[in-house]
PDB file of C-alpha atoms in Angstrom:
ATOM      1  CA  MET A 551       0.000   0.000   0.000  1.00 51.00           C
ATOM      2  CA  SER A 552       1.415   3.370  -0.981  1.00 55.00           C
ATOM      3  CA  ALA A 553       2.030   6.124   1.550  1.00 55.00           C
ATOM      4  CA  MET A 554      -0.700   8.165  -0.198  1.00 51.00           C
ATOM      5  CA  ASN A 555      -3.304   5.419   0.202  1.00 80.00           C
ATOM      6  CA  ARG A 556      -2.258   4.905   3.814  1.00 81.00           C
ATOM      7  CA  LYS A 557      -2.695   8.627   4.521  1.00 85.00           C
ATOM      8  CA  VAL A 558      -6.133   8.698   2.815  1.00 84.00           C
ATOM      9  CA  ILE A 559      -7.274   5.679   4.838  1.00 85.00           C
ATOM     10  CA  GLN A 560      -5.964   7.195   8.078  1.00 87.00           C
ATOM     11  CA  THR A 561      -7.773  10.477   7.403  1.00 87.00           C
ATOM     12  CA  LEU A 562     -10.998   8.684   6.482  1.00 86.00           C
ATOM     13  CA  ALA A 563     -10.689   6.464   9.578  1.00 88.00           C
ATOM     14  CA  GLU A 564     -10.189   9.495  11.778  1.00 89.00           C
ATOM     15  CA  ASN A 565     -13.322  11.177  10.381  1.00 88.00           C
ATOM     16  CA  ILE A 566     -15.494   8.057  10.591  1.00 89.00           C
ATOM     17  CA  SER A 567     -14.258   7.018  14.042  1.00 85.00           C
ATOM     18  CA  LYS A 568     -15.479  10.374  15.378  1.00 87.00           C
ATOM     19  CA  GLN A 569     -19.001   9.453  14.199  1.00 88.00           C
ATOM     20  CA  VAL A 570     -18.935   5.822  15.385  1.00 89.00           C
ATOM     21  CA  GLU A 571     -18.811   5.075  19.090  1.00 87.00           C
ATOM     22  CA  HIS A 572     -17.825   1.423  19.192  1.00 92.00           C
ATOM     23  CA  PHE A 573     -14.660   1.219  17.040  1.00 93.00           C
ATOM     24  CA  SER A 574     -11.254   2.739  17.661  1.00 92.00           C
ATOM     25  CA  LYS A 575      -9.423   4.568  14.882  1.00 91.00           C
ATOM     26  CA  THR A 576      -7.222   1.499  14.321  1.00 92.00           C
ATOM     27  CA  GLU A 577     -10.237  -0.802  14.069  1.00 94.00           C
ATOM     28  CA  THR A 578     -11.910   1.654  11.700  1.00 93.00           C
ATOM     29  CA  GLU A 579      -8.796   1.606   9.494  1.00 92.00           C
ATOM     30  CA  ARG A 580      -8.953  -2.211   9.376  1.00 92.00           C
ATOM     31  CA  LEU A 581     -12.633  -2.102   8.416  1.00 92.00           C
ATOM     32  CA  ILE A 582     -11.885   0.423   5.650  1.00 91.00           C
ATOM     33  CA  ARG A 583      -9.165  -1.860   4.276  1.00 90.00           C
ATOM     34  CA  GLU A 584     -11.529  -4.857   4.417  1.00 90.00           C
ATOM     35  CA  PHE A 585     -14.199  -2.798   2.655  1.00 91.00           C
ATOM     36  CA  HIS A 586     -11.768  -2.012  -0.174  1.00 86.00           C
ATOM     37  CA  VAL A 587     -10.788  -5.687  -0.452  1.00 86.00           C
ATOM     38  CA  LEU A 588     -14.490  -6.501  -0.861  1.00 85.00           C
ATOM     39  CA  LEU A 589     -14.844  -3.858  -3.572  1.00 83.00           C
ATOM     40  CA  LYS A 590     -12.080  -5.473  -5.601  1.00 77.00           C
ATOM     41  CA  GLU A 591     -14.051  -8.727  -5.767  1.00 61.00           C
ATOM     42  CA  PRO A 592     -16.418  -8.892  -8.757  1.00 54.00           C
ATOM     43  CA  MET A 593     -19.992  -7.787  -8.102  1.00 49.00           C
ATOM     44  CA  SER A 594     -22.283 -10.736  -7.484  1.00 51.00           C
ATOM     45  CA  ASN A 595     -24.848  -9.619 -10.085  1.00 52.00           C
ATOM     46  CA  HIS A 596     -22.567  -7.772 -12.579  1.00 53.00           C
ATOM     47  CA  PRO A 597     -19.275  -9.697 -12.967  1.00 52.00           C
ATOM     48  CA  GLY A 598     -16.403  -7.598 -14.268  1.00 52.00           C
ATOM     49  CA  LYS A 599     -17.981  -4.291 -13.277  1.00 54.00           C
ATOM     50  CA  GLU A 600     -16.506  -2.225 -10.428  1.00 57.00           C
ATOM     51  CA  ALA A 601     -18.937  -1.758  -7.549  1.00 65.00           C
ATOM     52  CA  PRO A 602     -19.691   1.648  -6.014  1.00 79.00           C
ATOM     53  CA  GLY A 603     -20.034  -0.169  -2.673  1.00 90.00           C
ATOM     54  CA  VAL A 604     -20.805  -3.563  -1.174  1.00 93.00           C
ATOM     55  CA  ASP A 605     -23.874  -4.973  -2.918  1.00 93.00           C
ATOM     56  CA  ARG A 606     -26.666  -7.082  -1.392  1.00 94.00           C
ATOM     57  CA  GLY A 607     -25.284 -10.402  -2.662  1.00 93.00           C
ATOM     58  CA  LYS A 608     -21.786  -9.810  -1.332  1.00 93.00           C
ATOM     59  CA  PHE A 609     -23.211  -8.617   1.986  1.00 95.00           C
ATOM     60  CA  ARG A 610     -25.451 -11.681   2.223  1.00 95.00           C
ATOM     61  CA  ASN A 611     -22.359 -13.881   1.697  1.00 93.00           C
ATOM     62  CA  ILE A 612     -20.575 -12.068   4.544  1.00 93.00           C
ATOM     63  CA  LEU A 613     -23.544 -12.564   6.873  1.00 94.00           C
ATOM     64  CA  HIS A 614     -23.700 -16.247   5.969  1.00 93.00           C
ATOM     65  CA  GLU A 615     -19.980 -17.073   5.982  1.00 92.00           C
ATOM     66  CA  ASP A 616     -18.834 -14.894   8.891  1.00 91.00           C
ATOM     67  CA  PHE A 617     -21.907 -14.855  11.113  1.00 91.00           C
ATOM     68  CA  GLY A 618     -23.748 -18.071  10.235  1.00 90.00           C
ATOM     69  CA  MET A 619     -26.963 -16.389   9.115  1.00 91.00           C
ATOM     70  CA  THR A 620     -29.082 -18.438   6.728  1.00 89.00           C
ATOM     71  CA  ASP A 621     -32.471 -16.713   6.500  1.00 91.00           C
ATOM     72  CA  ARG A 622     -32.479 -14.776   3.205  1.00 92.00           C
ATOM     73  CA  MET A 623     -35.392 -12.531   4.229  1.00 92.00           C
ATOM     74  CA  ILE A 624     -33.625 -11.468   7.436  1.00 94.00           C
ATOM     75  CA  MET A 625     -30.288 -11.020   5.642  1.00 95.00           C
ATOM     76  CA  ASP A 626     -31.963  -8.751   3.081  1.00 95.00           C
ATOM     77  CA  GLN A 627     -33.535  -6.749   5.890  1.00 96.00           C
ATOM     78  CA  VAL A 628     -30.167  -6.432   7.653  1.00 97.00           C
ATOM     79  CA  PHE A 629     -28.777  -5.056   4.368  1.00 97.00           C
ATOM     80  CA  ARG A 630     -31.677  -2.587   4.184  1.00 96.00           C
ATOM     81  CA  THR A 631     -30.967  -1.314   7.722  1.00 96.00           C
ATOM     82  CA  PHE A 632     -27.287  -0.776   6.849  1.00 97.00           C
ATOM     83  CA  ASP A 633     -28.097   0.891   3.481  1.00 97.00           C
ATOM     84  CA  LYS A 634     -29.325   4.222   4.858  1.00 94.00           C
ATOM     85  CA  ASP A 635     -29.523   5.984   1.473  1.00 94.00           C
ATOM     86  CA  ASN A 636     -31.357   3.034  -0.178  1.00 93.00           C
ATOM     87  CA  ASP A 637     -29.099   3.003  -3.244  1.00 94.00           C
ATOM     88  CA  GLY A 638     -28.554  -0.772  -3.201  1.00 93.00           C
ATOM     89  CA  PHE A 639     -24.913  -0.511  -2.102  1.00 95.00           C
ATOM     90  CA  LEU A 640     -23.176   0.006   1.220  1.00 95.00           C
ATOM     91  CA  SER A 641     -20.753   2.918   1.279  1.00 93.00           C
ATOM     92  CA  VAL A 642     -17.744   2.693   3.574  1.00 93.00           C
ATOM     93  CA  LYS A 643     -19.544   4.878   6.153  1.00 94.00           C
ATOM     94  CA  GLU A 644     -22.726   2.764   6.017  1.00 95.00           C
ATOM     95  CA  TRP A 645     -20.576  -0.376   6.333  1.00 94.00           C
ATOM     96  CA  ILE A 646     -18.727   0.845   9.439  1.00 95.00           C
ATOM     97  CA  LYS A 647     -21.727   2.491  11.127  1.00 95.00           C
ATOM     98  CA  GLY A 648     -23.824  -0.624  10.539  1.00 96.00           C
ATOM     99  CA  LEU A 649     -21.126  -2.961  11.850  1.00 96.00           C
ATOM    100  CA  SER A 650     -20.689  -0.742  14.899  1.00 95.00           C
ATOM    101  CA  VAL A 651     -24.259  -1.438  16.029  1.00 95.00           C
ATOM    102  CA  PHE A 652     -24.356  -4.992  14.618  1.00 95.00           C
ATOM    103  CA  LEU A 653     -21.215  -6.074  16.483  1.00 95.00           C
ATOM    104  CA  ARG A 654     -21.006  -3.827  19.522  1.00 94.00           C
ATOM    105  CA  GLY A 655     -24.187  -1.813  19.870  1.00 94.00           C
ATOM    106  CA  THR A 656     -25.730  -0.937  23.195  1.00 95.00           C
ATOM    107  CA  LEU A 657     -29.051  -2.541  24.070  1.00 96.00           C
ATOM    108  CA  ASP A 658     -30.900   0.623  22.978  1.00 97.00           C
ATOM    109  CA  GLU A 659     -29.059   0.684  19.630  1.00 96.00           C
ATOM    110  CA  ARG A 660     -29.719  -3.008  19.069  1.00 96.00           C
ATOM    111  CA  ILE A 661     -33.420  -2.605  19.898  1.00 97.00           C
ATOM    112  CA  LYS A 662     -33.687   0.130  17.258  1.00 97.00           C
ATOM    113  CA  TYR A 663     -31.693  -1.960  14.779  1.00 97.00           C
ATOM    114  CA  CYS A 664     -33.743  -5.168  15.318  1.00 97.00           C
ATOM    115  CA  PHE A 665     -36.999  -3.241  15.056  1.00 97.00           C
ATOM    116  CA  GLY A 666     -35.793  -1.810  11.730  1.00 97.00           C
ATOM    117  CA  VAL A 667     -34.987  -5.308  10.479  1.00 96.00           C
ATOM    118  CA  TYR A 668     -38.390  -6.679  11.512  1.00 97.00           C
ATOM    119  CA  ASP A 669     -40.401  -3.746  10.124  1.00 97.00           C
ATOM    120  CA  LEU A 670     -40.454  -5.273   6.638  1.00 95.00           C
ATOM    121  CA  ASN A 671     -42.331  -2.470   4.874  1.00 95.00           C
ATOM    122  CA  GLY A 672     -40.788   0.414   6.813  1.00 94.00           C
ATOM    123  CA  ASP A 673     -44.112   1.792   8.095  1.00 97.00           C
ATOM    124  CA  GLY A 674     -42.990   2.040  11.735  1.00 97.00           C
ATOM    125  CA  TYR A 675     -44.865  -1.076  12.901  1.00 97.00           C
ATOM    126  CA  ILE A 676     -44.354  -4.818  12.960  1.00 97.00           C
ATOM    127  CA  SER A 677     -47.696  -6.184  11.782  1.00 97.00           C
ATOM    128  CA  ARG A 678     -49.188  -9.649  12.261  1.00 96.00           C
ATOM    129  CA  GLU A 679     -48.413 -10.391   8.628  1.00 96.00           C
ATOM    130  CA  GLU A 680     -44.777  -9.329   9.002  1.00 96.00           C
ATOM    131  CA  MET A 681     -44.388 -11.489  12.114  1.00 96.00           C
ATOM    132  CA  PHE A 682     -45.969 -14.412  10.276  1.00 95.00           C
ATOM    133  CA  HIS A 683     -43.644 -14.082   7.254  1.00 92.00           C
ATOM    134  CA  MET A 684     -40.501 -13.746   9.374  1.00 92.00           C
ATOM    135  CA  LEU A 685     -41.375 -16.666  11.635  1.00 91.00           C
ATOM    136  CA  LYS A 686     -42.387 -18.828   8.677  1.00 88.00           C
ATOM    137  CA  SER A 687     -39.092 -17.979   6.963  1.00 83.00           C
ATOM    138  CA  SER A 688     -36.907 -18.594  10.025  1.00 77.00           C
ATOM    139  CA  LEU A 689     -38.450 -21.690  11.623  1.00 73.00           C
ATOM    140  CA  ILE A 690     -37.334 -25.157  10.650  1.00 65.00           C
ATOM    141  CA  ARG A 691     -40.174 -27.159   9.190  1.00 62.00           C
ATOM    142  CA  GLN A 692     -40.908 -30.529  10.747  1.00 61.00           C
ATOM    143  CA  PRO A 693     -42.858 -33.151   8.796  1.00 63.00           C
ATOM    144  CA  THR A 694     -46.108 -33.364  10.742  1.00 63.00           C
ATOM    145  CA  GLU A 695     -49.731 -33.916   9.976  1.00 55.00           C
ATOM    146  CA  GLU A 696     -50.643 -30.472  11.313  1.00 68.00           C
ATOM    147  CA  ASP A 697     -50.714 -27.384   9.128  1.00 72.00           C
ATOM    148  CA  PRO A 698     -47.426 -25.578  10.009  1.00 74.00           C
ATOM    149  CA  ASP A 699     -49.060 -22.209   9.269  1.00 85.00           C
ATOM    150  CA  GLU A 700     -51.455 -22.768  12.184  1.00 87.00           C
ATOM    151  CA  GLY A 701     -48.521 -23.184  14.584  1.00 87.00           C
ATOM    152  CA  ILE A 702     -46.932 -20.004  13.245  1.00 90.00           C
ATOM    153  CA  LYS A 703     -50.219 -18.121  13.653  1.00 93.00           C
ATOM    154  CA  ASP A 704     -50.306 -19.322  17.271  1.00 93.00           C
ATOM    155  CA  LEU A 705     -46.752 -18.007  17.791  1.00 92.00           C
ATOM    156  CA  VAL A 706     -47.772 -14.636  16.354  1.00 95.00           C
ATOM    157  CA  GLU A 707     -50.688 -14.442  18.792  1.00 96.00           C
ATOM    158  CA  ILE A 708     -48.399 -15.358  21.706  1.00 95.00           C
ATOM    159  CA  ALA A 709     -45.908 -12.673  20.620  1.00 95.00           C
ATOM    160  CA  LEU A 710     -48.654 -10.070  20.371  1.00 96.00           C
ATOM    161  CA  LYS A 711     -50.047 -11.006  23.776  1.00 95.00           C
ATOM    162  CA  LYS A 712     -46.572 -10.626  25.318  1.00 95.00           C
ATOM    163  CA  MET A 713     -45.363  -7.560  23.401  1.00 97.00           C
ATOM    164  CA  ASP A 714     -48.339  -5.488  22.198  1.00 96.00           C
ATOM    165  CA  HIS A 715     -48.674  -3.181  25.205  1.00 95.00           C
ATOM    166  CA  ASP A 716     -51.178  -0.790  23.600  1.00 95.00           C
ATOM    167  CA  HIS A 717     -53.318  -3.699  22.258  1.00 94.00           C
ATOM    168  CA  ASP A 718     -53.684  -2.375  18.708  1.00 96.00           C
ATOM    169  CA  GLY A 719     -52.814  -5.674  17.008  1.00 95.00           C
ATOM    170  CA  ARG A 720     -49.323  -4.613  15.867  1.00 96.00           C
ATOM    171  CA  LEU A 721     -46.021  -3.670  17.468  1.00 97.00           C
ATOM    172  CA  SER A 722     -44.904  -0.072  17.502  1.00 97.00           C
ATOM    173  CA  PHE A 723     -41.299   0.748  18.352  1.00 98.00           C
ATOM    174  CA  GLN A 724     -42.444   1.649  21.884  1.00 98.00           C
ATOM    175  CA  ASP A 725     -44.158  -1.764  22.294  1.00 97.00           C
ATOM    176  CA  PHE A 726     -41.063  -3.577  21.045  1.00 97.00           C
ATOM    177  CA  GLU A 727     -38.669  -1.524  23.178  1.00 97.00           C
ATOM    178  CA  LYS A 728     -40.716  -2.012  26.357  1.00 97.00           C
ATOM    179  CA  ALA A 729     -41.056  -5.765  25.793  1.00 97.00           C
ATOM    180  CA  VAL A 730     -37.326  -6.228  25.107  1.00 97.00           C
ATOM    181  CA  LYS A 731     -36.322  -4.171  28.135  1.00 97.00           C
ATOM    182  CA  GLU A 732     -38.614  -6.353  30.267  1.00 95.00           C
ATOM    183  CA  GLU A 733     -37.233  -9.550  28.677  1.00 95.00           C
ATOM    184  CA  ASN A 734     -34.000  -9.232  26.667  1.00 93.00           C
ATOM    185  CA  LEU A 735     -34.537 -12.607  24.965  1.00 92.00           C
ATOM    186  CA  LEU A 736     -37.322 -10.995  22.906  1.00 94.00           C
ATOM    187  CA  LEU A 737     -34.730  -8.879  21.050  1.00 95.00           C
ATOM    188  CA  GLU A 738     -34.532 -11.488  18.274  1.00 93.00           C
ATOM    189  CA  ALA A 739     -38.058 -12.854  18.657  1.00 92.00           C
ATOM    190  CA  PHE A 740     -38.780 -12.881  14.908  1.00 92.00           C
ATOM    191  CA  GLY A 741     -35.460 -14.194  13.577  1.00 89.00           C
ATOM    192  CA  THR A 742     -31.709 -14.047  14.131  1.00 91.00           C
ATOM    193  CA  CYS A 743     -30.408 -10.686  12.952  1.00 93.00           C
ATOM    194  CA  LEU A 744     -27.416 -10.226  15.264  1.00 93.00           C
ATOM    195  CA  PRO A 745     -24.224 -12.293  15.558  1.00 91.00           C
ATOM    196  CA  ASP A 746     -24.270 -15.110  18.116  1.00 78.00           C
ATOM    197  CA  SER A 747     -21.497 -13.551  20.141  1.00 60.00           C
ATOM    198  CA  ILE A 748     -20.326  -9.985  20.365  1.00 50.00           C
ATOM    199  CA  VAL A 749     -17.017  -9.514  18.541  1.00 47.00           C
ATOM    200  CA  ASN A 750     -14.502  -7.500  20.552  1.00 44.00           C
ATOM    201  CA  THR A 751     -11.447  -7.661  18.320  1.00 43.00           C
ATOM    202  CA  LEU A 752     -11.037  -6.970  14.651  1.00 50.00           C
TER     203      LEU A 752
END
């Protein structure tokens, strides 16, 4: 790496690390280098073309290979929560800010993040239908004589009974936040969207 590139990365890392609470400047530099390594790989949907950022397919591969995620719907929603400008690519800032919460976020940050993942249509609520689709997508199907959709509908009703504090048949952010603060295990009630263990070193 040339001295010029090193200086650019250091300056960028210094600027980004001021905006991100959970990574040091050195860790931010490492993440910037990793980001640039990812950009040099061919785009998953346009081979041979240089990417303006990390695309959905590449990001999904990272979530699967590095964090063991397998649910495509949840992985796409995680991408959407990282991609703040909705351009279909993660910029270096979106990448680092997203990883900051994903890997080391406080409980409040992770509640906001998980709610954003579970709010499939971005309307500010997690509806019965959204819960149903996420649970159906994330649960392992067992060969039984019963209709599996009935069991999922029962789980949705149980979740609403436990989490819907204002009893309007859907979860607002306030409902979700209150329920998770009362019982932290509800943070990933509708599917795994955080790593199994918090990563402390990069």
